[in-house]
Amino acid sequence: MKPIQNVVLVNEQDVALGKMEKLEAHIKGQLHRAFSIFIFNTDGELLLQKRADEKYHSGGLWTNTCCGHPEPGEVITSAAAKRLNEEMGMLCDLKFGFKFLYKENVGNHLTEHEVDHVFFGISNNLPDINEDEVSAYRYVSWEELKDEMNDVPDTFTEWFKIIYEKAFDFFRVTEKFLSKSAA
């Protein structure tokens, strides 16, 4: 049995207001803090993961490299790096890019309502996936992803559909900076 995980409840300005058990926050649609990670290789391809079918929401769907929630009192950058290693078996220097607020129904009577902190990294290392969390991975180019989003959007998570274009735009603008800091 997994230990209880609490999320940080926040207001729209990302000020911490308290904590709540993660599943309860998703059932009630409570605004909470989260992070999303986008790892690109040096060819500019994005590493996607396919969420394990057993996940309590969005199982079997493709999404960004990794995502999760910091625990109360945990530094979000540290939480993101820890989760990347837990899910994808990867260590990578992560740089904060931007944050955004969204609210989406994700099925099973659950709602993702998050202030999502988006981190970026560059790595050519292949993941060593945790099969309890991830069922597959692959690298995609911008063109491939755009085509898939048009042709089969239901194979992607709701939050990824919202953010993928902004993430690719951000990466293209900051790629040289990220590459230098990764070296």
Short mmCIF file of C-alpha atoms in Angstrom, two decimals:
data_model
loop_
_atom_site.label_atom_id
_atom_site.label_comp_id
_atom_site.label_asym_id
_atom_site.label_seq_id
_atom_site.Cartn_x
_atom_site.Cartn_y
_atom_site.Cartn_z
CA MET A 1 0.00 0.00 0.00
CA LYS A 2 1.33 3.41 -0.97
CA PRO A 3 1.90 5.94 1.81
CA ILE A 4 -0.55 8.84 1.97
CA GLN A 5 0.69 11.76 -0.10
CA ASN A 6 -0.42 15.28 0.67
CA VAL A 7 -0.47 18.12 -1.82
CA VAL A 8 0.02 21.82 -1.12
CA LEU A 9 -3.23 23.76 -1.46
CA VAL A 10 -2.63 27.20 -2.97
CA ASN A 11 -4.49 30.27 -4.15
CA GLU A 12 -4.30 31.58 -7.72
CA GLN A 13 -1.08 33.48 -6.83
CA ASP A 14 0.51 30.17 -5.71
CA VAL A 15 0.53 31.14 -2.03
CA ALA A 16 0.35 28.04 0.17
CA LEU A 17 -2.91 27.78 2.12
CA GLY A 18 -2.67 24.31 3.62
CA LYS A 19 -2.50 20.67 2.66
CA MET A 20 -4.86 17.89 1.59
CA GLU A 21 -4.51 14.23 0.71
CA LYS A 22 -3.77 13.99 -3.02
CA LEU A 23 -6.75 11.89 -4.11
CA GLU A 24 -9.15 13.99 -2.03
CA ALA A 25 -7.80 17.17 -3.68
CA HIS A 26 -8.48 15.66 -7.11
CA ILE A 27 -11.97 14.50 -6.11
CA LYS A 28 -12.85 17.95 -4.75
CA GLY A 29 -11.07 19.85 -7.54
CA GLN A 30 -9.01 21.84 -5.02
CA LEU A 31 -6.34 24.16 -6.41
CA HIS A 32 -2.92 22.77 -5.55
CA ARG A 33 0.74 23.04 -6.53
CA ALA A 34 2.24 20.71 -9.14
CA PHE A 35 5.16 20.45 -11.53
CA SER A 36 5.67 19.24 -15.08
CA ILE A 37 9.04 18.29 -16.55
CA PHE A 38 10.03 18.44 -20.21
CA ILE A 39 13.31 16.70 -21.11
CA PHE A 40 14.62 17.27 -24.62
CA ASN A 41 17.56 15.54 -26.28
CA THR A 42 20.21 17.48 -28.18
CA ASP A 43 18.26 16.90 -31.42
CA GLY A 44 15.40 18.94 -29.92
CA GLU A 45 13.11 15.93 -29.50
CA LEU A 46 10.86 15.75 -26.45
CA LEU A 47 10.90 12.68 -24.22
CA LEU A 48 7.31 11.52 -23.69
CA GLN A 49 6.08 8.94 -21.22
CA LYS A 50 3.00 6.76 -21.45
CA ARG A 51 1.38 6.65 -18.03
CA ALA A 52 0.91 3.18 -16.56
CA ASP A 53 -2.60 1.81 -17.10
CA GLU A 54 -2.99 1.38 -13.33
CA LYS A 55 -2.67 5.11 -12.55
CA TYR A 56 -5.80 6.40 -10.80
CA HIS A 57 -6.35 8.92 -13.58
CA SER A 58 -5.13 9.37 -17.15
CA GLY A 59 -3.72 5.82 -17.24
CA GLY A 60 -2.46 4.66 -20.63
CA LEU A 61 -2.16 8.20 -22.01
CA TRP A 62 0.93 9.90 -23.39
CA THR A 63 2.23 12.99 -21.60
CA ASN A 64 5.31 15.08 -20.90
CA THR A 65 8.43 13.46 -19.46
CA CYS A 66 7.29 13.54 -15.85
CA CYS A 67 4.91 15.33 -13.52
CA GLY A 68 4.02 15.32 -9.86
CA HIS A 69 3.33 17.27 -6.70
CA PRO A 70 5.70 18.61 -4.04
CA GLU A 71 4.98 17.57 -0.48
CA PRO A 72 4.19 20.34 2.02
CA GLY A 73 7.47 22.05 2.96
CA GLU A 74 9.38 20.49 0.05
CA VAL A 75 11.29 22.72 -2.37
CA ILE A 76 9.59 22.27 -5.74
CA THR A 77 12.84 21.98 -7.73
CA SER A 78 14.01 19.19 -5.41
CA ALA A 79 10.62 17.47 -5.66
CA ALA A 80 10.78 17.61 -9.47
CA ALA A 81 14.30 16.15 -9.61
CA LYS A 82 13.34 13.40 -7.15
CA ARG A 83 10.21 12.48 -9.12
CA LEU A 84 12.11 12.42 -12.43
CA ASN A 85 14.48 9.88 -10.90
CA GLU A 86 11.64 7.83 -9.34
CA GLU A 87 9.54 7.61 -12.52
CA MET A 88 12.09 7.75 -15.32
CA GLY A 89 15.33 6.70 -13.61
CA MET A 90 16.99 9.88 -14.85
CA LEU A 91 19.17 12.51 -13.25
CA CYS A 92 19.15 15.78 -15.15
CA ASP A 93 19.80 19.43 -14.36
CA LEU A 94 16.37 21.07 -14.35
CA LYS A 95 15.70 24.74 -15.03
CA PHE A 96 12.45 26.47 -14.11
CA GLY A 97 10.66 27.82 -17.16
CA PHE A 98 7.25 29.19 -16.21
CA LYS A 99 4.08 28.37 -14.33
CA PHE A 100 0.43 28.34 -15.32
CA LEU A 101 -2.95 27.65 -13.78
CA TYR A 102 -5.44 25.20 -15.22
CA LYS A 103 -8.52 23.19 -14.31
CA GLU A 104 -9.52 20.09 -16.30
CA ASN A 105 -11.74 17.07 -15.78
CA VAL A 106 -9.51 13.99 -16.09
CA GLY A 107 -12.17 11.29 -15.85
CA ASN A 108 -13.21 9.02 -12.98
CA HIS A 109 -14.94 12.04 -11.35
CA LEU A 110 -11.52 13.66 -10.81
CA THR A 111 -10.35 17.18 -11.57
CA GLU A 112 -6.83 18.47 -12.04
CA HIS A 113 -6.83 22.05 -10.71
CA GLU A 114 -3.23 23.11 -10.46
CA VAL A 115 -0.70 25.87 -10.44
CA ASP A 116 1.79 23.93 -12.54
CA HIS A 117 5.50 24.82 -12.37
CA VAL A 118 7.17 23.79 -15.64
CA PHE A 119 10.80 22.64 -15.65
CA PHE A 120 13.11 21.90 -18.58
CA GLY A 121 16.22 19.82 -19.04
CA ILE A 122 18.44 18.42 -21.77
CA SER A 123 19.67 14.84 -21.72
CA ASN A 124 20.63 12.17 -24.22
CA ASN A 125 20.45 9.47 -21.54
CA LEU A 126 17.76 6.85 -22.01
CA PRO A 127 15.30 6.42 -19.16
CA ASP A 128 15.13 3.41 -16.88
CA ILE A 129 11.38 3.54 -16.27
CA ASN A 130 9.52 2.57 -13.12
CA GLU A 131 6.84 0.29 -14.57
CA ASP A 132 4.45 1.07 -11.70
CA GLU A 133 4.33 4.63 -13.05
CA VAL A 134 5.27 4.45 -16.74
CA SER A 135 4.48 1.82 -19.37
CA ALA A 136 6.53 3.19 -22.29
CA TYR A 137 8.56 6.15 -23.49
CA ARG A 138 9.60 7.69 -26.78
CA TYR A 139 11.16 10.80 -28.25
CA VAL A 140 9.14 12.97 -30.64
CA SER A 141 9.91 15.95 -32.82
CA TRP A 142 7.72 19.05 -32.84
CA GLU A 143 6.31 18.06 -36.23
CA GLU A 144 5.46 14.52 -35.10
CA LEU A 145 3.79 15.77 -31.95
CA LYS A 146 1.76 18.41 -33.79
CA ASP A 147 0.51 15.79 -36.24
CA GLU A 148 -0.44 13.40 -33.42
CA MET A 149 -2.23 16.14 -31.49
CA ASN A 150 -4.31 16.83 -34.60
CA ASP A 151 -4.91 13.17 -35.49
CA VAL A 152 -5.25 11.41 -32.12
CA PRO A 153 -5.62 14.01 -29.34
CA ASP A 154 -7.42 11.55 -27.05
CA THR A 155 -4.18 9.58 -26.62
CA PHE A 156 -2.68 12.49 -24.59
CA THR A 157 -3.34 13.79 -21.07
CA GLU A 158 -5.49 16.87 -20.66
CA TRP A 159 -2.71 19.00 -19.15
CA PHE A 160 -0.27 18.07 -21.88
CA LYS A 161 -2.74 19.22 -24.55
CA ILE A 162 -2.85 22.61 -22.82
CA ILE A 163 0.88 23.11 -22.42
CA TYR A 164 2.80 21.34 -25.20
CA GLU A 165 2.90 24.29 -27.62
CA LYS A 166 4.10 26.75 -24.98
CA ALA A 167 6.72 24.25 -23.80
CA PHE A 168 8.15 23.78 -27.29
CA ASP A 169 8.17 27.55 -27.86
CA PHE A 170 9.93 28.09 -24.54
CA PHE A 171 12.49 25.39 -25.34
CA ARG A 172 13.29 26.88 -28.75
CA VAL A 173 13.87 30.31 -27.22
CA THR A 174 16.01 29.06 -24.32
CA GLU A 175 17.73 26.00 -25.83
CA LYS A 176 21.18 27.64 -26.00
CA PHE A 177 20.95 28.71 -22.37
CA LEU A 178 19.81 25.26 -21.27
CA SER A 179 22.54 23.55 -23.32
CA LYS A 180 25.28 25.67 -21.75
CA SER A 181 24.01 25.05 -18.24
CA ALA A 182 23.77 21.28 -18.90
CA ALA A 183 27.40 21.07 -20.03
#
